[in-house]
Short mmCIF file of C-alpha atoms in Angstrom, two decimals:
data_model
loop_
_atom_site.label_atom_id
_atom_site.label_comp_id
_atom_site.label_asym_id
_atom_site.label_seq_id
_atom_site.Cartn_x
_atom_site.Cartn_y
_atom_site.Cartn_z
CA UNK A 38 -62.65 -165.44 37.11
CA UNK A 39 -64.84 -162.15 36.40
CA UNK A 40 -63.50 -162.79 32.92
CA UNK A 41 -64.54 -165.99 32.57
CA UNK A 42 -67.82 -165.17 33.85
CA UNK A 43 -68.42 -163.02 31.32
CA UNK A 44 -66.79 -165.78 28.50
CA UNK A 45 -69.84 -167.95 29.67
CA UNK A 46 -71.88 -165.31 29.41
CA UNK A 47 -71.01 -164.69 25.57
CA UNK A 48 -71.03 -168.60 24.89
CA UNK A 49 -74.65 -169.56 25.94
CA UNK A 50 -75.68 -166.26 24.35
CA UNK A 51 -74.75 -166.95 22.13
CA UNK A 52 -76.47 -170.84 21.93
CA UNK A 53 -79.46 -169.00 22.93
CA UNK A 54 -79.30 -166.33 20.39
CA UNK A 55 -78.76 -168.80 17.39
CA UNK A 56 -81.37 -171.33 18.99
CA UNK A 57 -83.63 -168.23 18.18
CA UNK A 58 -82.46 -167.62 14.90
CA UNK A 59 -82.27 -171.40 13.69
CA UNK A 60 -86.22 -171.51 14.84
CA UNK A 61 -87.17 -167.73 13.40
CA UNK A 62 -85.50 -168.57 10.06
CA UNK A 63 -87.61 -172.28 10.07
CA UNK A 64 -90.64 -170.56 10.43
CA UNK A 65 -90.11 -168.86 7.42
CA UNK A 66 -89.18 -170.68 5.64
CA UNK A 67 -91.94 -173.16 6.19
CA UNK A 68 -94.26 -170.31 5.19
CA UNK A 69 -91.84 -168.78 2.34
CA UNK A 70 -91.60 -172.66 0.97
CA UNK A 71 -95.54 -173.82 2.20
CA UNK A 72 -96.86 -174.74 -1.27
CA UNK A 73 -94.33 -177.05 -2.43
CA UNK A 74 -92.84 -177.88 1.19
CA UNK A 75 -95.52 -180.04 1.60
CA UNK A 76 -97.10 -179.89 5.37
CA UNK A 77 -99.76 -179.28 6.14
CA UNK A 78 -99.20 -177.64 8.91
CA UNK A 79 -96.14 -175.36 10.81
CA UNK A 80 -96.13 -178.38 13.91
CA UNK A 81 -95.70 -181.16 11.75
CA UNK A 82 -92.79 -179.30 9.87
CA UNK A 83 -91.24 -178.01 12.51
CA UNK A 84 -91.79 -181.38 14.34
CA UNK A 85 -89.31 -183.31 11.37
CA UNK A 86 -86.83 -184.65 11.73
CA UNK A 87 -84.09 -183.71 9.60
CA UNK A 88 -85.51 -180.19 11.01
CA UNK A 89 -84.95 -180.85 14.67
CA UNK A 90 -81.64 -182.41 13.87
CA UNK A 91 -80.50 -178.63 12.47
CA UNK A 92 -81.69 -177.23 15.75
CA UNK A 93 -79.49 -179.29 17.52
CA UNK A 94 -77.14 -179.55 15.25
CA UNK A 95 -76.56 -175.89 13.89
CA UNK A 96 -76.37 -173.54 16.90
CA UNK A 97 -73.05 -175.65 18.16
CA UNK A 98 -71.73 -175.17 14.34
CA UNK A 99 -71.75 -171.93 15.22
CA UNK A 100 -70.49 -171.66 18.36
CA UNK A 101 -67.80 -173.56 17.16
CA UNK A 102 -66.87 -170.82 14.08
CA UNK A 103 -67.61 -168.23 17.10
CA UNK A 104 -64.91 -169.88 18.47
CA UNK A 105 -62.78 -169.85 15.82
CA UNK A 106 -63.23 -166.15 14.93
CA UNK A 107 -61.86 -165.20 18.37
CA UNK A 108 -64.98 -163.70 20.19
CA UNK A 109 -64.26 -165.25 23.36
CA UNK A 110 -60.88 -164.43 23.78
CA UNK A 111 -61.20 -160.96 24.51
CA UNK A 112 -64.22 -160.35 26.65
CA UNK A 113 -63.92 -156.81 28.17
CA UNK A 114 -63.79 -153.32 26.46
CA UNK A 115 -64.26 -154.62 23.09
CA UNK A 116 -64.38 -152.58 19.74
CA UNK A 117 -67.76 -151.91 18.71
CA UNK A 118 -67.16 -151.60 14.87
CA UNK A 119 -64.44 -154.90 16.05
CA UNK A 120 -68.03 -156.62 17.58
CA UNK A 121 -69.74 -156.12 14.52
CA UNK A 122 -67.93 -156.98 11.50
CA UNK A 123 -66.77 -159.59 13.47
CA UNK A 124 -70.02 -160.77 14.48
CA UNK A 125 -70.81 -160.06 10.67
CA UNK A 126 -68.62 -163.09 8.86
CA UNK A 127 -68.81 -165.50 11.66
CA UNK A 128 -71.85 -165.95 10.47
CA UNK A 129 -72.10 -165.04 7.12
CA UNK A 130 -69.66 -168.32 6.91
CA UNK A 131 -71.70 -170.44 9.03
CA UNK A 132 -74.58 -169.07 7.02
CA UNK A 133 -72.73 -170.75 3.64
CA UNK A 134 -71.77 -173.77 4.81
CA UNK A 135 -74.97 -174.65 6.60
CA UNK A 136 -76.50 -173.67 3.20
CA UNK A 137 -74.61 -175.93 0.18
CA UNK A 138 -73.64 -178.86 2.60
CA UNK A 139 -77.04 -179.33 4.18
CA UNK A 140 -79.75 -177.16 2.99
CA UNK A 141 -79.35 -177.19 -0.89
CA UNK A 142 -80.49 -180.41 -1.45
CA UNK A 143 -83.30 -181.02 2.25
CA UNK A 144 -86.86 -180.81 1.06
CA UNK A 145 -88.27 -179.79 -2.30
CA UNK A 146 -88.29 -176.08 -3.42
CA UNK A 147 -88.15 -174.07 -5.85
CA UNK A 148 -84.94 -173.04 -7.02
CA UNK A 149 -85.51 -169.05 -8.09
CA UNK A 150 -86.30 -168.74 -4.09
CA UNK A 151 -82.59 -170.07 -2.99
CA UNK A 152 -81.08 -166.72 -2.89
CA UNK A 153 -84.35 -165.93 -0.79
CA UNK A 154 -83.72 -168.57 1.52
CA UNK A 155 -79.85 -167.95 2.13
CA UNK A 156 -80.60 -164.35 3.05
CA UNK A 157 -83.54 -165.26 4.98
CA UNK A 158 -81.13 -167.49 6.87
CA UNK A 159 -78.56 -164.69 7.75
CA UNK A 160 -80.51 -162.08 8.66
CA UNK A 161 -81.99 -163.81 10.79
CA UNK A 162 -79.03 -165.81 12.80
CA UNK A 163 -76.91 -162.05 12.67
CA UNK A 164 -79.85 -160.12 13.84
CA UNK A 165 -80.22 -162.46 16.41
CA UNK A 166 -76.88 -163.08 17.85
CA UNK A 167 -76.07 -159.37 17.67
CA UNK A 168 -78.34 -157.90 19.36
CA UNK A 169 -77.20 -160.34 22.02
CA UNK A 170 -73.95 -159.79 22.31
CA UNK A 171 -74.93 -156.11 22.16
CA UNK A 172 -75.87 -155.74 24.70
CA UNK A 173 -73.70 -157.60 26.50
CA UNK A 174 -70.57 -156.09 25.85
CA UNK A 175 -72.61 -152.65 26.58
CA UNK A 176 -73.75 -153.33 29.71
CA UNK A 177 -69.73 -154.79 30.61
CA UNK A 178 -69.07 -151.15 28.85
CA UNK A 179 -70.85 -148.65 31.22
CA UNK A 180 -69.98 -150.56 34.14
CA UNK A 181 -65.99 -150.11 33.46
CA UNK A 182 -66.36 -146.71 31.56
CA UNK A 183 -68.55 -146.11 35.07
CA UNK A 184 -66.11 -147.45 36.87
CA UNK A 185 -67.92 -149.87 38.49
CA UNK A 186 -66.37 -153.05 37.95
CA UNK A 187 -62.29 -152.92 37.81
CA UNK A 188 -59.19 -154.96 37.22
CA UNK A 189 -57.53 -155.32 39.91
CA UNK A 190 -54.03 -153.65 38.13
CA UNK A 191 -49.94 -153.12 39.93
CA UNK A 192 -48.13 -150.59 38.73
CA UNK A 193 -44.56 -151.57 37.48
CA UNK A 194 -42.36 -148.40 38.23
CA UNK A 195 -42.33 -146.36 41.46
CA UNK A 196 -41.12 -143.17 40.46
CA UNK A 197 -42.54 -139.93 38.88
CA UNK A 198 -43.67 -142.05 36.05
CA UNK A 199 -45.75 -144.82 37.85
CA UNK A 200 -46.91 -141.53 39.89
CA UNK A 201 -47.90 -139.33 36.88
CA UNK A 202 -49.67 -142.33 35.57
CA UNK A 203 -51.80 -143.08 38.88
CA UNK A 204 -53.38 -140.43 38.57
CA UNK A 205 -54.68 -140.14 35.23
CA UNK A 206 -55.63 -143.80 35.30
CA UNK A 207 -57.64 -141.27 38.95
CA UNK A 208 -58.39 -138.51 36.71
CA UNK A 209 -60.27 -140.27 33.97
CA UNK A 210 -63.86 -139.42 33.26
CA UNK A 211 -63.94 -143.01 31.62
CA UNK A 212 -61.74 -145.52 33.38
CA UNK A 213 -60.26 -148.57 31.34
CA UNK A 214 -60.62 -150.22 34.95
CA UNK A 215 -57.44 -150.39 35.22
CA UNK A 216 -58.13 -150.90 39.93
CA UNK A 217 -54.38 -150.00 41.25
CA UNK A 218 -53.85 -151.67 44.16
CA UNK A 219 -50.04 -150.58 44.34
CA UNK A 220 -46.93 -150.22 42.81
CA UNK A 221 -43.85 -152.90 42.24
CA UNK A 222 -40.26 -151.32 42.88
CA UNK A 223 -37.90 -152.22 39.93
CA UNK A 224 -33.82 -152.51 41.50
CA UNK A 225 -32.82 -150.24 38.38
CA UNK A 226 -34.47 -147.98 39.67
CA UNK A 227 -33.33 -144.97 42.57
CA UNK A 228 -36.45 -143.76 43.65
CA UNK A 229 -36.81 -142.75 47.23
CA UNK A 230 -37.92 -144.98 49.80
CA UNK A 231 -41.44 -144.28 50.01
CA UNK A 232 -43.12 -147.07 51.75
CA UNK A 233 -47.03 -146.08 48.84
CA UNK A 234 -48.26 -143.77 46.92
CA UNK A 235 -51.54 -142.38 47.59
CA UNK A 236 -52.71 -144.69 50.04
CA UNK A 237 -51.28 -147.72 47.61
CA UNK A 238 -48.83 -149.75 49.12
CA UNK A 239 -45.36 -150.42 47.43
CA UNK A 240 -43.87 -153.53 46.78
CA UNK A 241 -40.31 -155.19 46.33
CA UNK A 242 -40.11 -157.34 42.90
CA UNK A 243 -39.05 -160.10 44.57
CA UNK A 244 -42.28 -160.33 46.83
CA UNK A 245 -44.64 -159.64 43.38
CA UNK A 246 -46.04 -163.41 42.85
CA UNK A 247 -47.49 -163.82 46.55
CA UNK A 248 -48.67 -159.71 45.90
CA UNK A 249 -50.19 -161.30 42.77
CA UNK A 250 -52.14 -164.13 44.27
CA UNK A 251 -52.79 -161.93 47.85
CA UNK A 252 -54.64 -159.73 45.84
CA UNK A 253 -55.62 -161.47 42.69
CA UNK A 254 -53.92 -159.63 40.47
CA UNK A 255 -55.47 -159.34 36.15
CA UNK A 256 -53.40 -156.86 34.94
CA UNK A 257 -49.90 -155.14 35.46
CA UNK A 258 -48.77 -151.98 33.54
CA UNK A 259 -45.43 -150.44 32.88
CA UNK A 260 -44.47 -147.13 34.21
CA UNK A 261 -40.84 -147.33 34.33
CA UNK A 262 -38.49 -143.39 35.06
CA UNK A 263 -35.83 -145.23 33.61
CA UNK A 264 -34.82 -144.96 29.73
CA UNK A 265 -32.69 -147.20 29.62
CA UNK A 266 -33.28 -150.60 27.13
CA UNK A 267 -32.38 -152.87 28.93
CA UNK A 268 -33.70 -152.26 32.03
CA UNK A 269 -37.33 -152.75 30.34
CA UNK A 270 -36.14 -155.83 28.68
CA UNK A 271 -35.02 -156.77 31.78
CA UNK A 272 -38.52 -155.61 33.91
CA UNK A 273 -40.83 -157.20 31.35
CA UNK A 274 -38.76 -160.73 31.50
CA UNK A 275 -38.85 -161.00 35.12
CA UNK A 276 -43.14 -160.52 34.50
CA UNK A 277 -44.12 -163.35 31.45
CA UNK A 278 -44.14 -165.63 33.71
CA UNK A 279 -46.84 -164.34 35.18
CA UNK A 280 -49.14 -165.13 32.43
CA UNK A 281 -50.48 -162.00 32.92
CA UNK A 282 -51.59 -158.60 30.47
CA UNK A 283 -48.04 -156.57 30.61
CA UNK A 284 -49.10 -153.53 29.60
CA UNK A 285 -47.02 -150.16 28.27
CA UNK A 286 -47.57 -146.86 27.24
CA UNK A 287 -46.86 -146.42 23.49
CA UNK A 288 -43.37 -144.15 23.73
CA UNK A 289 -41.79 -147.28 26.01
CA UNK A 290 -44.03 -149.52 23.57
CA UNK A 291 -42.61 -148.15 20.63
CA UNK A 292 -38.66 -148.50 22.80
CA UNK A 293 -38.76 -152.73 22.29
CA UNK A 294 -40.61 -152.39 18.90
CA UNK A 295 -42.02 -150.31 16.23
CA UNK A 296 -44.98 -152.36 15.91
CA UNK A 297 -48.33 -150.37 17.32
CA UNK A 298 -51.60 -151.43 16.68
CA UNK A 299 -54.49 -149.44 18.90
CA UNK A 300 -58.03 -151.07 19.84
CA UNK A 301 -59.29 -148.69 22.75
CA UNK A 302 -58.97 -144.42 21.64
CA UNK A 303 -60.30 -143.50 24.84
CA UNK A 304 -57.62 -142.24 27.67
CA UNK A 305 -53.66 -142.82 27.85
CA UNK A 306 -52.87 -145.70 25.03
CA UNK A 307 -51.75 -148.69 26.07
CA UNK A 308 -50.47 -151.19 24.03
CA UNK A 309 -49.99 -155.61 25.77
CA UNK A 310 -46.50 -156.37 25.50
CA UNK A 311 -48.14 -160.11 25.32
CA UNK A 312 -50.28 -159.48 22.02
CA UNK A 313 -48.54 -160.90 18.92
CA UNK A 314 -49.31 -159.35 15.25
CA UNK A 315 -51.81 -162.55 14.65
CA UNK A 316 -55.69 -161.67 15.21
CA UNK A 317 -57.33 -163.94 17.40
CA UNK A 318 -58.96 -165.51 15.01
CA UNK A 319 -56.04 -166.17 13.16
CA UNK A 320 -53.99 -167.41 17.22
CA UNK A 321 -57.22 -169.72 17.23
CA UNK A 322 -56.78 -171.41 13.83
CA UNK A 323 -52.78 -171.47 14.61
CA UNK A 324 -53.91 -173.55 17.65
CA UNK A 325 -56.10 -175.46 15.67
CA UNK A 326 -53.59 -176.46 13.09
CA UNK A 327 -51.60 -177.28 15.52
CA UNK A 328 -53.62 -179.64 16.84
CA UNK A 329 -54.51 -181.02 14.06
CA UNK A 330 -51.09 -181.60 12.08
CA UNK A 331 -49.39 -182.84 14.97
CA UNK A 332 -52.22 -185.35 15.51
CA UNK A 333 -51.77 -187.16 12.21
CA UNK A 334 -48.56 -186.53 12.23
CA UNK A 335 -48.41 -188.57 15.15
CA UNK A 336 -50.24 -191.61 13.68
CA UNK A 337 -48.32 -191.41 10.64
CA UNK A 338 -44.40 -191.49 12.07
CA UNK A 339 -46.23 -193.92 14.64
CA UNK A 340 -44.62 -197.89 12.48
CA UNK A 341 -41.11 -195.54 11.73
CA UNK A 342 -40.69 -194.65 15.38
CA UNK A 343 -40.11 -198.16 15.97
CA UNK A 344 -37.50 -198.78 13.46
CA UNK A 345 -36.01 -195.42 14.14
CA UNK A 346 -35.54 -196.61 18.12
CA UNK A 347 -33.92 -199.77 17.19
CA UNK A 348 -31.50 -197.50 14.86
CA UNK A 349 -30.96 -195.81 17.66
CA UNK A 350 -30.49 -199.22 20.40
CA UNK A 351 -27.70 -200.59 18.25
CA UNK A 352 -25.66 -197.92 17.11
CA UNK A 353 -24.87 -196.76 21.01
CA UNK A 354 -26.52 -197.37 24.46
CA UNK A 355 -28.74 -194.88 25.61
CA UNK A 356 -32.03 -194.07 26.06
CA UNK A 357 -33.70 -193.50 22.58
CA UNK A 358 -35.85 -190.06 23.36
CA UNK A 359 -33.25 -187.47 24.47
CA UNK A 360 -35.22 -184.80 27.11
CA UNK A 361 -34.30 -181.64 27.35
CA UNK A 362 -35.65 -178.75 29.15
CA UNK A 363 -36.45 -175.73 27.19
CA UNK A 364 -37.61 -172.00 27.88
CA UNK A 365 -40.97 -171.37 26.16
CA UNK A 366 -44.24 -169.78 26.51
CA UNK A 367 -44.17 -167.03 28.23
CA UNK A 368 -40.82 -168.26 30.25
CA UNK A 369 -42.40 -171.89 31.02
CA UNK A 370 -39.99 -173.95 30.98
CA UNK A 371 -41.03 -177.06 29.55
CA UNK A 372 -39.80 -180.38 28.26
CA UNK A 373 -38.35 -181.00 24.58
CA UNK A 374 -38.75 -184.58 23.33
CA UNK A 375 -35.89 -185.22 20.10
CA UNK A 376 -34.58 -188.49 19.06
CA UNK A 377 -30.89 -189.51 20.66
CA UNK A 378 -28.73 -188.16 17.88
CA UNK A 379 -25.30 -187.92 20.64
CA UNK A 380 -24.20 -190.37 22.40
CA UNK A 381 -24.05 -190.25 27.06
CA UNK A 382 -22.74 -188.12 28.65
CA UNK A 383 -22.94 -185.09 25.62
CA UNK A 384 -22.23 -183.40 27.80
CA UNK A 385 -21.15 -183.55 31.27
CA UNK A 386 -18.93 -180.75 31.55
CA UNK A 387 -21.36 -178.81 31.03
CA UNK A 388 -24.03 -177.33 28.31
CA UNK A 389 -22.34 -176.98 24.76
CA UNK A 390 -23.94 -176.63 21.49
CA UNK A 391 -23.73 -179.11 18.74
CA UNK A 392 -20.57 -177.71 15.93
CA UNK A 393 -19.32 -179.09 12.36
CA UNK A 394 -17.84 -182.79 12.36
CA UNK A 395 -19.05 -183.10 16.34
CA UNK A 396 -17.59 -186.29 17.19
CA UNK A 397 -20.15 -186.13 20.81
CA UNK A 398 -23.11 -187.16 17.32
CA UNK A 399 -23.40 -190.73 16.94
CA UNK A 400 -23.27 -192.57 12.71
CA UNK A 401 -27.41 -192.89 12.45
CA UNK A 402 -27.57 -189.45 14.68
CA UNK A 403 -25.86 -187.98 11.72
CA UNK A 404 -28.11 -189.23 9.52
CA UNK A 405 -30.98 -188.08 11.46
CA UNK A 406 -30.28 -184.55 11.94
CA UNK A 407 -29.31 -183.76 8.20
CA UNK A 408 -33.14 -184.78 7.33
CA UNK A 409 -34.10 -183.46 10.67
CA UNK A 410 -35.56 -186.98 11.79
CA UNK A 411 -34.55 -186.02 15.16
CA UNK A 412 -36.84 -183.64 15.91
CA UNK A 413 -40.19 -185.60 14.44
CA UNK A 414 -41.31 -186.31 18.54
CA UNK A 415 -41.64 -183.08 19.02
CA UNK A 416 -45.13 -183.45 17.30
CA UNK A 417 -46.08 -184.61 21.32
CA UNK A 418 -44.78 -180.79 22.40
CA UNK A 419 -47.48 -179.51 19.70
CA UNK A 420 -49.89 -181.35 20.17
CA UNK A 421 -50.11 -180.49 24.58
CA UNK A 422 -49.26 -176.56 23.49
CA UNK A 423 -45.58 -176.65 25.33
CA UNK A 424 -44.69 -175.59 21.06
CA UNK A 425 -46.65 -174.58 17.90
CA UNK A 426 -45.45 -176.04 14.32
CA UNK A 427 -43.89 -172.39 13.78
CA UNK A 428 -42.06 -170.37 15.88
CA UNK A 429 -38.95 -168.88 17.06
CA UNK A 430 -36.85 -172.26 18.38
CA UNK A 431 -36.79 -172.57 21.63
CA UNK A 432 -33.59 -172.42 23.47
CA UNK A 433 -32.05 -173.59 27.23
CA UNK A 434 -31.82 -171.08 29.60
CA UNK A 435 -28.87 -171.10 30.11
CA UNK A 436 -28.04 -169.99 26.79
CA UNK A 437 -31.33 -167.25 26.68
CA UNK A 438 -29.39 -165.43 29.59
CA UNK A 439 -26.34 -164.68 28.47
CA UNK A 440 -28.18 -163.97 24.95
CA UNK A 441 -30.44 -161.36 26.83
CA UNK A 442 -27.26 -159.23 28.13
CA UNK A 443 -26.08 -158.46 24.06
CA UNK A 444 -29.62 -158.55 22.84
CA UNK A 445 -32.14 -158.57 26.18
CA UNK A 446 -35.19 -157.93 22.69
CA UNK A 447 -35.32 -161.88 22.47
CA UNK A 448 -37.43 -161.28 25.76
CA UNK A 449 -39.86 -160.48 23.22
CA UNK A 450 -39.49 -164.02 21.88
CA UNK A 451 -41.95 -165.07 24.87
CA UNK A 452 -44.79 -163.81 23.74
CA UNK A 453 -45.65 -166.61 20.86
CA UNK A 454 -44.99 -170.45 21.58
CA UNK A 455 -41.70 -171.64 19.93
CA UNK A 456 -42.08 -173.97 16.95
CA UNK A 457 -40.87 -177.34 15.51
CA UNK A 458 -39.23 -175.11 12.84
CA UNK A 459 -39.01 -171.33 12.27
CA UNK A 460 -38.00 -168.65 10.34
CA UNK A 461 -34.86 -168.59 11.52
CA UNK A 462 -34.07 -171.37 11.15
CA UNK A 463 -35.29 -171.73 7.96
CA UNK A 464 -32.92 -168.67 6.84
CA UNK A 465 -29.47 -169.65 9.40
CA UNK A 466 -30.26 -172.97 10.18
CA UNK A 467 -28.74 -174.72 13.76
CA UNK A 468 -26.80 -172.19 15.77
CA UNK A 469 -23.03 -173.28 16.83
CA UNK A 470 -22.56 -170.87 19.61
CA UNK A 471 -24.26 -167.62 21.58
CA UNK A 472 -22.51 -165.04 17.58
CA UNK A 473 -24.77 -167.60 15.85
CA UNK A 474 -28.38 -167.39 18.27
CA UNK A 475 -27.72 -163.71 17.76
CA UNK A 476 -27.59 -163.73 14.20
CA UNK A 477 -30.51 -165.82 13.97
CA UNK A 478 -32.22 -163.72 16.96
CA UNK A 479 -32.70 -160.90 13.79
CA UNK A 480 -35.31 -163.27 11.59
CA UNK A 481 -37.25 -165.05 14.53
CA UNK A 482 -37.50 -160.67 15.44
CA UNK A 483 -38.51 -160.41 11.75
CA UNK A 484 -41.16 -163.23 11.57
CA UNK A 485 -42.40 -161.79 15.33
CA UNK A 486 -43.25 -158.71 13.26
CA UNK A 487 -44.51 -160.08 10.57
CA UNK A 488 -46.54 -163.10 12.14
CA UNK A 489 -49.96 -164.73 9.81
CA UNK A 490 -51.36 -167.88 8.33
CA UNK A 491 -49.47 -167.68 5.11
CA UNK A 492 -46.22 -166.89 6.34
CA UNK A 493 -46.09 -169.58 9.09
CA UNK A 494 -47.87 -171.80 5.58
CA UNK A 495 -44.28 -170.24 3.43
CA UNK A 496 -42.16 -171.76 6.75
CA UNK A 497 -43.46 -175.25 6.29
CA UNK A 498 -43.19 -175.63 3.36
CA UNK A 499 -39.88 -174.35 2.55
CA UNK A 500 -39.01 -176.38 5.85
CA UNK A 501 -39.57 -180.06 4.41
CA UNK A 502 -38.08 -178.65 1.24
CA UNK A 503 -34.85 -178.39 3.18
CA UNK A 504 -35.66 -182.36 4.92
CA UNK A 505 -35.97 -183.24 1.45
CA UNK A 506 -32.87 -182.00 -0.06
CA UNK A 507 -31.21 -183.26 3.57
CA UNK A 508 -29.66 -179.77 4.23
CA UNK A 509 -30.67 -180.00 8.12
CA UNK A 510 -27.90 -179.64 8.58
#
């Protein structure tokens, strides 16, 4: 709730400050260019319909750019330097867009003053927006560091390390905002059966969902005595479905991955294991592209879908669309849609992966798999947010449990949305057994460590090549 309120403060503050900045710029524009503008007074200029339209539309454009910049994604404990440069670049982009699209051919003015107009627009908008943001950030940060604000936190673990962490958090001069409301006992840790630590109750892992709801928990910190990687991965896997930040101390995070990025230099360094290597800006742009591309794709393929549906119906009995439960982002199950390529009751004896020359695949199904036509309905999964265009391929829970027993780091893939295509699909292809799934996992982890919009673009290009050449099987 507090997070939502803080985001609203930033959005309202940005709307207000962008309007003020744009108003001051228009006043500046009038007095600097009054000899050539052709308006008798400032009132008539500010009442000009083009100026009024700009006063309404351009601040909204700034808000859209601010959203894409990722500024609103993490409203607390912002980096001051990061906030400065995020504001600087996003305002600069907005100013350039407005200048070259709307103002360069606007009211008559001397060409020699174009740069003066551009600089003036940037200065007024940047100063107004940054001052407002800095005030809101400073106020929130001061309250958090002064222990007036806090986020209800559960420490996952109940041993010596958990107790030591709690003591460190309590003794910090500048709070990081973790307000510990309890500990959670993990079966893998063989600790004495205390009922509380420092007055904070110890709960069983089975009661975690209930405790999170009752105490409105906002943060989870893992502090296990066990140095067993499998126990750590198993714990992380249990926590993903609660859709909360999962914090690890740096030494524990190194057990999971070598990627370490810190944003806060005060006190004990923590890493949010749910935060992938994409910047907040890239995350928002990636999701926006997912929505736009999948929407366009659904419109384009809709006429062909009728032909495909007819071919499927004529080729074999059964539904056109095949639905299957898969595990996706934060270990949440969703329904994946595909054009049916196998005969009905292909898995009547239990889950079975496709194999080479699989007799369960229909003739037209084989053609669709070769060119990956069967995957087209997944654009709907992308559009509604279950999947992304690029991301690790989602698997069924039945196979995930088997993979995690042998490769527990598979749980890391649940940091991000699964995809229609992936690095693993491009470099390895479809997996026909657990061994091949684990082999393909190497590429998926490599993608996780090197995520970027450029990498996504390359994967899409290779996927198109695979589809066109008919190497989908």
